[in-house]
Amino acid sequence: EKQKNADENKSYHNAAMQSVVTKKDNVLQKKEEQNTLLKSIVEKKTDIYETGVFRRIIERVESHEDTCSSLPVSPDIEERKDTHAALWAKNTTTGLPFLPEFGIARAFKDWLSLSSEEKIKIRSGANYSPPALHGEEMGAGECRLPPSSSCHVSNVTAVLMSHATNRLVTLTLGLKGIASWSMVGEIILVWNSDRSLLENDKNGQRLLYWHNLSTHPLRIFFSLENGLPNCLLNRYHPMIQPKYEALMYFDDDGPFFSEAAMSTVGFELWRRNSDVQVGCFPRNIRFNSKRMLEAEKEMTLRSIQQAVGSQGIGAEMQEEVGGKVGDGQKQPEFIPTCRTTEGEKLTNNYNTFPHFAAHFILPSGSFLHRNYLCFIFHPALEELRRYVLDHPTKPDDITMSSLVSQLSGKAPRVFPRRINEQKQEAESNTAPMLETPAEEQNRRRLLWTDNMDIWAEIREEAINSVNGYFGSVNPGSVGWCAGTEYHKEKKKFSKMEKHHQCEPYFPTLNLVPWINEGMLGYNQCGL
């Protein structure tokens, strides 16, 4: 009987101990799960800071470099020797050497190898403004990517830049119109010349009057007085200290688009896609290799899938992309460009403004999140900025747009630069406008100077140099019509058209999906 009681007590004790151990294991397991979740959250949060962003770009560049090294020699490369882009590196049209191919990886590696003290010392130098101007831009002393959407933002800072008085009439008229828009809370004019030029000009005096008027949104930033040279990149410098997260850019000679296009349509698209550049002057890069052309077609479809999300698309396109989107479909990827190994050359399509497959955005009529200013003037990108200053075309548009795409890992988004009146809808549906308007062609001739061919050649030289530096081109944009009945897929198209089109090219407000309740994208923010 005593033995029986002892065995029962021992069994009870063992069971109690096992229960304690089990509970302890459960607590430890739960704690481990919490730590894993916390680590995941921290890693995800850290991923938006510059260290995580730079590492992600390094991985992308090295992967693309491996891709180029592993490709078989193109069978038609001998036929393309005359257009072999690598020859430019030895004898460029401008005489300016190419940026090193895949060079951004080395630049970021060099920066990441520095100690914290060395980074602080460099950042405190005269060429770099302290980036922590606004709380959301920096964390742990680093630049930070903006959020994917910014529905809370209701005001914008308009940024214009000029340096000569001969454009002040156009600038002043455009600025006067922008100042009346309800969404515009601040206007910054980056003035890249002496203050005296404004003081001695009639329109300049008006600008100075508005600048000194406390009730007017205009604030003039005098670049030279702040230690900056006359440079196109000054409009992206953190020292301009914009008040609002959303930055809206215009060139000093315009074109200045309507409030309906910029506020009702463009700004609303940016609020839903604040981590990318959003604009209405898109440009397309053409490829000369079969590999890149096939990749472009696939990435365009993936980009459409990503933009449309879980909502359905046309039956014909559903069949081509393999059913409904949103169910494990592959994300759009950057397209490697193999200049040296494959002789791949990028050309600039300056004849159209395509809604689909646009790879960079011209500044006028574009939106950008304030956080990107910290990145654009990051010390690690000194080599890239120096190239912009030294190149005769000063390709700040190509460079900045490509950089933002690389940082965000996404292509830019596009909206129509003109909104038709309701009565024009029928006409626009039957005759979509795909060509460049005459007034915009005239504006481009101002850039071409006396020889269009030479200008086009050196612009393409810059496109190849900058994109070669990153080692890839972004997947390309999607049009305003993606996911709607106005998205048309053309089976036959000329070299001047893209495979996917929006018809009408310039819509009425009731056709733009993200500003109409119940349509694609509206619920991301609402109005």
PDB file of C-alpha atoms in Angstrom, residues 107-386:
ATOM      1  CA  ALA A 107      29.514  53.552 -55.167  1.00  0.00           C
ATOM      2  CA  PHE A 108      27.056  52.142 -52.627  1.00  0.00           C
ATOM      3  CA  LYS A 109      29.529  49.521 -51.393  1.00  0.00           C
ATOM      4  CA  ASP A 110      32.121  52.231 -50.786  1.00  0.00           C
ATOM      5  CA  TRP A 111      29.601  54.217 -48.757  1.00  0.00           C
ATOM      6  CA  LEU A 112      28.418  51.244 -46.700  1.00  0.00           C
ATOM      7  CA  SER A 113      32.034  50.354 -45.857  1.00  0.00           C
ATOM      8  CA  LEU A 114      32.543  53.669 -44.056  1.00  0.00           C
ATOM      9  CA  SER A 115      32.245  53.982 -40.302  1.00  0.00           C
ATOM     10  CA  SER A 116      29.436  56.000 -38.725  1.00  0.00           C
ATOM     11  CA  GLU A 117      31.902  58.721 -37.804  1.00  0.00           C
ATOM     12  CA  GLU A 118      33.218  58.948 -41.371  1.00  0.00           C
ATOM     13  CA  LYS A 119      29.679  59.197 -42.755  1.00  0.00           C
ATOM     14  CA  ILE A 120      28.768  61.992 -40.359  1.00  0.00           C
ATOM     15  CA  LYS A 121      31.938  63.880 -41.262  1.00  0.00           C
ATOM     16  CA  ILE A 122      31.233  63.637 -44.997  1.00  0.00           C
ATOM     17  CA  ARG A 123      27.593  64.619 -44.589  1.00  0.00           C
ATOM     18  CA  SER A 124      28.573  67.699 -42.637  1.00  0.00           C
ATOM     19  CA  GLY A 125      30.650  68.937 -45.581  1.00  0.00           C
ATOM     20  CA  ALA A 126      29.798  72.056 -47.550  1.00  0.00           C
ATOM     21  CA  ASN A 127      28.389  70.148 -50.532  1.00  0.00           C
ATOM     22  CA  TYR A 128      25.662  68.383 -48.590  1.00  0.00           C
ATOM     23  CA  SER A 129      22.828  69.898 -46.642  1.00  0.00           C
ATOM     24  CA  PRO A 130      21.892  68.116 -43.397  1.00  0.00           C
ATOM     25  CA  PRO A 131      19.145  65.759 -44.596  1.00  0.00           C
ATOM     26  CA  ALA A 132      17.098  65.659 -41.382  1.00  0.00           C
ATOM     27  CA  LEU A 133      14.966  68.658 -42.332  1.00  0.00           C
ATOM     28  CA  HIS A 134      11.705  66.830 -41.665  1.00  0.00           C
ATOM     29  CA  GLY A 135      11.091  63.993 -39.235  1.00  0.00           C
ATOM     30  CA  GLU A 136       9.772  61.535 -41.806  1.00  0.00           C
ATOM     31  CA  GLU A 137      12.793  61.900 -44.100  1.00  0.00           C
ATOM     32  CA  MET A 138      15.389  60.479 -41.754  1.00  0.00           C
ATOM     33  CA  GLY A 139      15.682  57.693 -39.251  1.00  0.00           C
ATOM     34  CA  ALA A 140      18.852  56.627 -37.436  1.00  0.00           C
ATOM     35  CA  GLY A 141      20.730  59.277 -39.433  1.00  0.00           C
ATOM     36  CA  GLU A 142      19.701  57.848 -42.811  1.00  0.00           C
ATOM     37  CA  CYS A 143      17.538  58.835 -45.773  1.00  0.00           C
ATOM     38  CA  ARG A 144      14.192  57.042 -45.792  1.00  0.00           C
ATOM     39  CA  LEU A 145      11.928  55.999 -48.643  1.00  0.00           C
ATOM     40  CA  PRO A 146       8.451  57.532 -48.705  1.00  0.00           C
ATOM     41  CA  PRO A 147       5.318  55.456 -48.071  1.00  0.00           C
ATOM     42  CA  SER A 148       3.613  53.711 -50.988  1.00  0.00           C
ATOM     43  CA  SER A 149       0.582  55.968 -50.530  1.00  0.00           C
ATOM     44  CA  SER A 150       0.022  59.330 -48.841  1.00  0.00           C
ATOM     45  CA  CYS A 151      -3.740  59.726 -48.595  1.00  0.00           C
ATOM     46  CA  HIS A 152      -3.329  62.112 -45.662  1.00  0.00           C
ATOM     47  CA  VAL A 153      -1.577  64.725 -47.818  1.00  0.00           C
ATOM     48  CA  SER A 154      -3.853  67.514 -49.057  1.00  0.00           C
ATOM     49  CA  ASN A 155      -1.381  70.247 -50.046  1.00  0.00           C
ATOM     50  CA  VAL A 156       1.608  70.474 -52.354  1.00  0.00           C
ATOM     51  CA  THR A 157       4.730  72.568 -52.697  1.00  0.00           C
ATOM     52  CA  ALA A 158       5.134  73.776 -56.287  1.00  0.00           C
ATOM     53  CA  VAL A 159       8.799  74.021 -57.321  1.00  0.00           C
ATOM     54  CA  LEU A 160      10.007  76.106 -60.277  1.00  0.00           C
ATOM     55  CA  MET A 161      13.516  77.134 -61.246  1.00  0.00           C
ATOM     56  CA  SER A 162      15.030  79.830 -63.448  1.00  0.00           C
ATOM     57  CA  HIS A 163      18.178  81.849 -63.947  1.00  0.00           C
ATOM     58  CA  ALA A 164      17.432  84.346 -66.752  1.00  0.00           C
ATOM     59  CA  THR A 165      14.984  87.229 -67.074  1.00  0.00           C
ATOM     60  CA  ASN A 166      13.981  86.411 -70.660  1.00  0.00           C
ATOM     61  CA  ARG A 167      11.631  83.692 -69.390  1.00  0.00           C
ATOM     62  CA  LEU A 168      10.078  85.648 -66.553  1.00  0.00           C
ATOM     63  CA  VAL A 169       6.952  86.664 -68.499  1.00  0.00           C
ATOM     64  CA  THR A 170       5.957  83.018 -69.050  1.00  0.00           C
ATOM     65  CA  LEU A 171       7.062  82.034 -65.570  1.00  0.00           C
ATOM     66  CA  THR A 172       5.155  84.851 -63.867  1.00  0.00           C
ATOM     67  CA  LEU A 173       1.927  84.058 -65.710  1.00  0.00           C
ATOM     68  CA  GLY A 174       2.249  80.370 -64.922  1.00  0.00           C
ATOM     69  CA  LEU A 175       3.080  81.043 -61.297  1.00  0.00           C
ATOM     70  CA  LYS A 176       0.095  83.359 -60.945  1.00  0.00           C
ATOM     71  CA  GLY A 177      -2.228  80.595 -62.120  1.00  0.00           C
ATOM     72  CA  ILE A 178      -0.670  77.950 -59.863  1.00  0.00           C
ATOM     73  CA  ALA A 179      -0.991  80.232 -56.830  1.00  0.00           C
ATOM     74  CA  SER A 180      -4.792  80.184 -57.241  1.00  0.00           C
ATOM     75  CA  TRP A 181      -5.068  76.386 -57.036  1.00  0.00           C
ATOM     76  CA  SER A 182      -6.589  75.193 -53.771  1.00  0.00           C
ATOM     77  CA  MET A 183      -4.088  72.340 -53.309  1.00  0.00           C
ATOM     78  CA  VAL A 184      -1.027  74.607 -53.582  1.00  0.00           C
ATOM     79  CA  GLY A 185       0.118  75.613 -50.102  1.00  0.00           C
ATOM     80  CA  GLU A 186       3.588  76.817 -51.063  1.00  0.00           C
ATOM     81  CA  ILE A 187       5.533  77.844 -54.177  1.00  0.00           C
ATOM     82  CA  ILE A 188       9.329  77.762 -54.254  1.00  0.00           C
ATOM     83  CA  LEU A 189      11.164  79.552 -57.050  1.00  0.00           C
ATOM     84  CA  VAL A 190      14.767  78.346 -57.169  1.00  0.00           C
ATOM     85  CA  TRP A 191      16.653  81.346 -58.561  1.00  0.00           C
ATOM     86  CA  ASN A 192      20.075  80.376 -59.925  1.00  0.00           C
ATOM     87  CA  SER A 193      21.420  83.889 -60.619  1.00  0.00           C
ATOM     88  CA  ASP A 194      22.153  87.095 -58.738  1.00  0.00           C
ATOM     89  CA  ARG A 195      19.280  88.698 -56.885  1.00  0.00           C
ATOM     90  CA  SER A 196      20.059  91.951 -58.730  1.00  0.00           C
ATOM     91  CA  LEU A 197      18.686  90.508 -62.000  1.00  0.00           C
ATOM     92  CA  LEU A 198      15.244  90.298 -60.411  1.00  0.00           C
ATOM     93  CA  GLU A 199      15.577  93.711 -58.822  1.00  0.00           C
ATOM     94  CA  ASN A 200      16.240  95.318 -62.226  1.00  0.00           C
ATOM     95  CA  ASP A 201      13.458  93.572 -64.143  1.00  0.00           C
ATOM     96  CA  LYS A 202       9.756  94.471 -64.113  1.00  0.00           C
ATOM     97  CA  ASN A 203       8.561  90.892 -63.777  1.00  0.00           C
ATOM     98  CA  GLY A 204      11.396  90.152 -61.381  1.00  0.00           C
ATOM     99  CA  GLN A 205      10.223  92.981 -59.151  1.00  0.00           C
ATOM    100  CA  ARG A 206       6.742  91.457 -59.113  1.00  0.00           C
ATOM    101  CA  LEU A 207       8.202  88.123 -58.027  1.00  0.00           C
ATOM    102  CA  LEU A 208      10.174  89.810 -55.242  1.00  0.00           C
ATOM    103  CA  TYR A 209       6.987  91.608 -54.133  1.00  0.00           C
ATOM    104  CA  TRP A 210       5.138  88.297 -53.878  1.00  0.00           C
ATOM    105  CA  HIS A 211       8.141  86.794 -52.090  1.00  0.00           C
ATOM    106  CA  ASN A 212       7.986  89.498 -49.422  1.00  0.00           C
ATOM    107  CA  LEU A 213       4.176  89.371 -49.140  1.00  0.00           C
ATOM    108  CA  SER A 214       3.251  87.215 -46.150  1.00  0.00           C
ATOM    109  CA  THR A 215      -0.112  86.241 -47.656  1.00  0.00           C
ATOM    110  CA  HIS A 216       1.375  84.978 -50.939  1.00  0.00           C
ATOM    111  CA  PRO A 217       2.579  81.338 -51.202  1.00  0.00           C
ATOM    112  CA  LEU A 218       5.740  82.278 -53.160  1.00  0.00           C
ATOM    113  CA  ARG A 219       9.129  81.900 -51.535  1.00  0.00           C
ATOM    114  CA  ILE A 220      12.296  82.538 -53.569  1.00  0.00           C
ATOM    115  CA  PHE A 221      15.327  80.378 -52.832  1.00  0.00           C
ATOM    116  CA  PHE A 222      18.498  82.197 -53.910  1.00  0.00           C
ATOM    117  CA  SER A 223      20.912  79.421 -54.839  1.00  0.00           C
ATOM    118  CA  LEU A 224      24.077  81.537 -55.054  1.00  0.00           C
ATOM    119  CA  GLU A 225      23.400  83.135 -51.667  1.00  0.00           C
ATOM    120  CA  ASN A 226      23.113  79.628 -50.188  1.00  0.00           C
ATOM    121  CA  GLY A 227      26.453  78.509 -51.596  1.00  0.00           C
ATOM    122  CA  LEU A 228      25.070  76.531 -54.537  1.00  0.00           C
ATOM    123  CA  PRO A 229      26.207  76.985 -58.168  1.00  0.00           C
ATOM    124  CA  ASN A 230      23.882  77.577 -61.107  1.00  0.00           C
ATOM    125  CA  CYS A 231      22.744  73.974 -61.557  1.00  0.00           C
ATOM    126  CA  LEU A 232      19.601  72.226 -62.806  1.00  0.00           C
ATOM    127  CA  LEU A 233      19.778  69.855 -59.845  1.00  0.00           C
ATOM    128  CA  ASN A 234      19.194  72.696 -57.379  1.00  0.00           C
ATOM    129  CA  ARG A 235      15.425  72.179 -57.606  1.00  0.00           C
ATOM    130  CA  TYR A 236      16.015  68.789 -55.950  1.00  0.00           C
ATOM    131  CA  HIS A 237      18.367  70.054 -53.247  1.00  0.00           C
ATOM    132  CA  PRO A 238      17.286  69.471 -49.619  1.00  0.00           C
ATOM    133  CA  MET A 239      18.287  73.067 -48.824  1.00  0.00           C
ATOM    134  CA  ILE A 240      15.131  74.399 -50.493  1.00  0.00           C
ATOM    135  CA  GLN A 241      13.280  72.919 -47.476  1.00  0.00           C
ATOM    136  CA  PRO A 242       9.801  72.375 -48.929  1.00  0.00           C
ATOM    137  CA  LYS A 243       7.001  72.586 -46.408  1.00  0.00           C
ATOM    138  CA  TYR A 244       4.848  69.801 -47.829  1.00  0.00           C
ATOM    139  CA  GLU A 245       5.557  66.145 -48.640  1.00  0.00           C
ATOM    140  CA  ALA A 246       4.194  66.397 -52.188  1.00  0.00           C
ATOM    141  CA  LEU A 247       6.379  68.346 -54.608  1.00  0.00           C
ATOM    142  CA  MET A 248       4.939  69.495 -57.955  1.00  0.00           C
ATOM    143  CA  TYR A 249       7.488  70.529 -60.592  1.00  0.00           C
ATOM    144  CA  PHE A 250       7.218  72.890 -63.561  1.00  0.00           C
ATOM    145  CA  ASP A 251       9.886  74.245 -65.914  1.00  0.00           C
ATOM    146  CA  ASP A 252      10.162  78.024 -66.078  1.00  0.00           C
ATOM    147  CA  ASP A 253       8.971  78.012 -69.709  1.00  0.00           C
ATOM    148  CA  GLY A 254       6.128  75.595 -68.996  1.00  0.00           C
ATOM    149  CA  PRO A 255       4.050  74.090 -70.299  1.00  0.00           C
ATOM    150  CA  PHE A 256       1.721  74.852 -67.401  1.00  0.00           C
ATOM    151  CA  PHE A 257      -1.089  72.334 -67.442  1.00  0.00           C
ATOM    152  CA  SER A 258      -4.622  72.899 -66.152  1.00  0.00           C
ATOM    153  CA  GLU A 259      -5.729  72.561 -62.551  1.00  0.00           C
ATOM    154  CA  ALA A 260      -8.034  69.710 -63.588  1.00  0.00           C
ATOM    155  CA  ALA A 261      -5.117  67.720 -65.018  1.00  0.00           C
ATOM    156  CA  MET A 262      -2.687  68.486 -62.191  1.00  0.00           C
ATOM    157  CA  SER A 263      -4.919  68.636 -59.116  1.00  0.00           C
ATOM    158  CA  THR A 264      -7.983  66.513 -59.804  1.00  0.00           C
ATOM    159  CA  VAL A 265      -6.133  63.804 -61.757  1.00  0.00           C
ATOM    160  CA  GLY A 266      -2.336  63.972 -61.253  1.00  0.00           C
ATOM    161  CA  PHE A 267      -2.212  64.771 -57.545  1.00  0.00           C
ATOM    162  CA  GLU A 268      -4.800  62.086 -56.788  1.00  0.00           C
ATOM    163  CA  LEU A 269      -2.706  59.512 -58.635  1.00  0.00           C
ATOM    164  CA  TRP A 270       0.371  60.599 -56.646  1.00  0.00           C
ATOM    165  CA  ARG A 271      -1.494  60.284 -53.315  1.00  0.00           C
ATOM    166  CA  ARG A 272      -2.096  56.636 -54.230  1.00  0.00           C
ATOM    167  CA  ASN A 273       1.472  56.081 -55.478  1.00  0.00           C
ATOM    168  CA  SER A 274       3.655  58.434 -53.457  1.00  0.00           C
ATOM    169  CA  ASP A 275       6.733  56.199 -53.552  1.00  0.00           C
ATOM    170  CA  VAL A 276       7.277  56.737 -57.295  1.00  0.00           C
ATOM    171  CA  GLN A 277       7.618  59.679 -59.648  1.00  0.00           C
ATOM    172  CA  VAL A 278       4.243  60.577 -61.156  1.00  0.00           C
ATOM    173  CA  GLY A 279       4.042  62.701 -64.302  1.00  0.00           C
ATOM    174  CA  CYS A 280       2.295  63.560 -67.545  1.00  0.00           C
ATOM    175  CA  PHE A 281       5.324  64.015 -69.840  1.00  0.00           C
ATOM    176  CA  PRO A 282       6.492  60.382 -70.142  1.00  0.00           C
ATOM    177  CA  ARG A 283       9.329  59.209 -72.356  1.00  0.00           C
ATOM    178  CA  ASN A 284      10.038  55.758 -73.745  1.00  0.00           C
ATOM    179  CA  ILE A 285      13.419  54.088 -74.257  1.00  0.00           C
ATOM    180  CA  ARG A 286      13.709  51.765 -77.239  1.00  0.00           C
ATOM    181  CA  PHE A 287      15.767  48.579 -77.248  1.00  0.00           C
ATOM    182  CA  ASN A 288      17.818  47.124 -80.089  1.00  0.00           C
ATOM    183  CA  SER A 289      18.072  43.521 -78.900  1.00  0.00           C
ATOM    184  CA  LYS A 290      15.503  40.738 -79.136  1.00  0.00           C
ATOM    185  CA  ARG A 291      16.156  39.781 -75.514  1.00  0.00           C
ATOM    186  CA  MET A 292      15.281  43.227 -74.191  1.00  0.00           C
ATOM    187  CA  LEU A 293      12.264  43.572 -76.488  1.00  0.00           C
ATOM    188  CA  GLU A 294      10.833  40.273 -75.236  1.00  0.00           C
ATOM    189  CA  ALA A 295      11.534  41.285 -71.643  1.00  0.00           C
ATOM    190  CA  GLU A 296       9.804  44.622 -72.223  1.00  0.00           C
ATOM    191  CA  LYS A 297       6.649  42.893 -73.477  1.00  0.00           C
ATOM    192  CA  GLU A 298       6.544  40.592 -70.461  1.00  0.00           C
ATOM    193  CA  MET A 299       7.261  43.385 -67.965  1.00  0.00           C
ATOM    194  CA  THR A 300       4.530  45.566 -69.472  1.00  0.00           C
ATOM    195  CA  LEU A 301       2.019  42.795 -68.845  1.00  0.00           C
ATOM    196  CA  ARG A 302       3.301  42.321 -65.299  1.00  0.00           C
ATOM    197  CA  SER A 303       3.102  46.064 -64.644  1.00  0.00           C
ATOM    198  CA  ILE A 304      -0.505  46.082 -65.815  1.00  0.00           C
ATOM    199  CA  GLN A 305      -1.241  43.156 -63.509  1.00  0.00           C
ATOM    200  CA  GLN A 306       0.326  44.959 -60.578  1.00  0.00           C
ATOM    201  CA  ALA A 307      -1.570  48.194 -61.275  1.00  0.00           C
ATOM    202  CA  VAL A 308      -4.898  46.442 -61.678  1.00  0.00           C
ATOM    203  CA  GLY A 309      -4.400  44.316 -58.561  1.00  0.00           C
ATOM    204  CA  SER A 310      -7.101  41.748 -57.813  1.00  0.00           C
ATOM    205  CA  GLN A 311      -9.668  43.273 -60.145  1.00  0.00           C
ATOM    206  CA  GLY A 312     -10.409  41.661 -63.503  1.00  0.00           C
ATOM    207  CA  ILE A 313      -9.113  42.774 -66.879  1.00  0.00           C
ATOM    208  CA  GLY A 314     -10.295  42.236 -70.416  1.00  0.00           C
ATOM    209  CA  ALA A 315     -10.955  38.642 -71.503  1.00  0.00           C
ATOM    210  CA  GLU A 316      -8.416  38.810 -74.323  1.00  0.00           C
ATOM    211  CA  MET A 317      -5.658  40.040 -72.036  1.00  0.00           C
ATOM    212  CA  GLN A 318      -6.648  37.588 -69.270  1.00  0.00           C
ATOM    213  CA  GLU A 319      -5.988  34.747 -71.692  1.00  0.00           C
ATOM    214  CA  GLU A 320      -2.584  36.151 -72.625  1.00  0.00           C
ATOM    215  CA  VAL A 321      -1.384  36.690 -69.051  1.00  0.00           C
ATOM    216  CA  GLY A 322      -2.791  33.393 -67.838  1.00  0.00           C
ATOM    217  CA  GLY A 323      -6.051  34.148 -66.099  1.00  0.00           C
ATOM    218  CA  LYS A 324      -7.015  36.643 -63.430  1.00  0.00           C
ATOM    219  CA  VAL A 325      -4.375  38.824 -61.870  1.00  0.00           C
ATOM    220  CA  GLY A 326      -3.559  38.994 -58.193  1.00  0.00           C
ATOM    221  CA  ASP A 327      -3.169  35.230 -57.707  1.00  0.00           C
ATOM    222  CA  GLY A 328       0.566  34.725 -57.354  1.00  0.00           C
ATOM    223  CA  GLN A 329       1.424  36.549 -60.575  1.00  0.00           C
ATOM    224  CA  LYS A 330       5.055  37.582 -60.954  1.00  0.00           C
ATOM    225  CA  GLN A 331       6.007  41.153 -60.115  1.00  0.00           C
ATOM    226  CA  PRO A 332       7.506  43.406 -62.817  1.00  0.00           C
ATOM    227  CA  GLU A 333      11.295  43.359 -62.802  1.00  0.00           C
ATOM    228  CA  PHE A 334      13.998  45.688 -64.075  1.00  0.00           C
ATOM    229  CA  ILE A 335      15.382  44.775 -67.486  1.00  0.00           C
ATOM    230  CA  PRO A 336      19.180  44.226 -67.549  1.00  0.00           C
ATOM    231  CA  THR A 337      21.056  46.195 -70.181  1.00  0.00           C
ATOM    232  CA  CYS A 338      24.231  44.481 -71.388  1.00  0.00           C
ATOM    233  CA  ARG A 339      26.151  47.191 -73.199  1.00  0.00           C
ATOM    234  CA  THR A 340      29.614  45.667 -73.268  1.00  0.00           C
ATOM    235  CA  THR A 341      28.888  41.941 -73.509  1.00  0.00           C
ATOM    236  CA  GLU A 342      25.925  42.075 -75.921  1.00  0.00           C
ATOM    237  CA  GLY A 343      26.335  45.425 -77.650  1.00  0.00           C
ATOM    238  CA  GLU A 344      22.882  46.514 -76.499  1.00  0.00           C
ATOM    239  CA  LYS A 345      22.112  50.150 -77.210  1.00  0.00           C
ATOM    240  CA  LEU A 346      19.250  52.228 -75.831  1.00  0.00           C
ATOM    241  CA  THR A 347      17.625  54.854 -78.048  1.00  0.00           C
ATOM    242  CA  ASN A 348      15.414  57.758 -77.035  1.00  0.00           C
ATOM    243  CA  ASN A 349      11.871  57.839 -78.396  1.00  0.00           C
ATOM    244  CA  TYR A 350      11.362  61.607 -78.466  1.00  0.00           C
ATOM    245  CA  ASN A 351       8.443  61.503 -80.901  1.00  0.00           C
ATOM    246  CA  THR A 352       5.640  60.455 -78.549  1.00  0.00           C
ATOM    247  CA  PHE A 353       4.556  60.618 -74.927  1.00  0.00           C
ATOM    248  CA  PRO A 354       3.390  57.011 -74.373  1.00  0.00           C
ATOM    249  CA  HIS A 355       1.189  56.153 -71.410  1.00  0.00           C
ATOM    250  CA  PHE A 356       2.397  52.537 -71.426  1.00  0.00           C
ATOM    251  CA  ALA A 357       6.046  51.429 -71.275  1.00  0.00           C
ATOM    252  CA  ALA A 358       7.419  54.886 -70.430  1.00  0.00           C
ATOM    253  CA  HIS A 359      10.763  54.651 -68.642  1.00  0.00           C
ATOM    254  CA  PHE A 360      11.366  58.202 -67.442  1.00  0.00           C
ATOM    255  CA  ILE A 361       9.374  61.369 -66.805  1.00  0.00           C
ATOM    256  CA  LEU A 362      10.186  64.914 -67.877  1.00  0.00           C
ATOM    257  CA  PRO A 363      10.055  67.317 -64.899  1.00  0.00           C
ATOM    258  CA  SER A 364       7.328  69.743 -66.002  1.00  0.00           C
ATOM    259  CA  GLY A 365       3.983  68.591 -64.648  1.00  0.00           C
ATOM    260  CA  SER A 366       5.434  65.909 -62.373  1.00  0.00           C
ATOM    261  CA  PHE A 367       5.059  64.971 -58.693  1.00  0.00           C
ATOM    262  CA  LEU A 368       7.726  63.654 -56.333  1.00  0.00           C
ATOM    263  CA  HIS A 369       7.805  62.898 -52.614  1.00  0.00           C
ATOM    264  CA  ARG A 370       9.979  65.207 -50.532  1.00  0.00           C
ATOM    265  CA  ASN A 371      11.919  62.274 -49.056  1.00  0.00           C
ATOM    266  CA  TYR A 372      13.710  61.696 -52.356  1.00  0.00           C
ATOM    267  CA  LEU A 373      15.609  64.978 -52.029  1.00  0.00           C
ATOM    268  CA  CYS A 374      17.709  63.362 -49.313  1.00  0.00           C
ATOM    269  CA  PHE A 375      18.659  60.525 -51.676  1.00  0.00           C
ATOM    270  CA  ILE A 376      19.266  62.680 -54.751  1.00  0.00           C
ATOM    271  CA  PHE A 377      21.915  64.678 -52.874  1.00  0.00           C
ATOM    272  CA  HIS A 378      23.338  61.731 -50.964  1.00  0.00           C
ATOM    273  CA  PRO A 379      27.168  61.770 -50.812  1.00  0.00           C
ATOM    274  CA  ALA A 380      27.310  58.285 -52.369  1.00  0.00           C
ATOM    275  CA  LEU A 381      25.823  59.698 -55.585  1.00  0.00           C
ATOM    276  CA  GLU A 382      28.435  62.393 -56.161  1.00  0.00           C
ATOM    277  CA  GLU A 383      29.746  60.613 -59.283  1.00  0.00           C
ATOM    278  CA  LEU A 384      26.260  60.552 -60.813  1.00  0.00           C
ATOM    279  CA  ARG A 385      25.592  64.229 -60.088  1.00  0.00           C
ATOM    280  CA  ARG A 386      28.988  65.203 -61.483  1.00  0.00           C
TER     281      ARG A 386
END
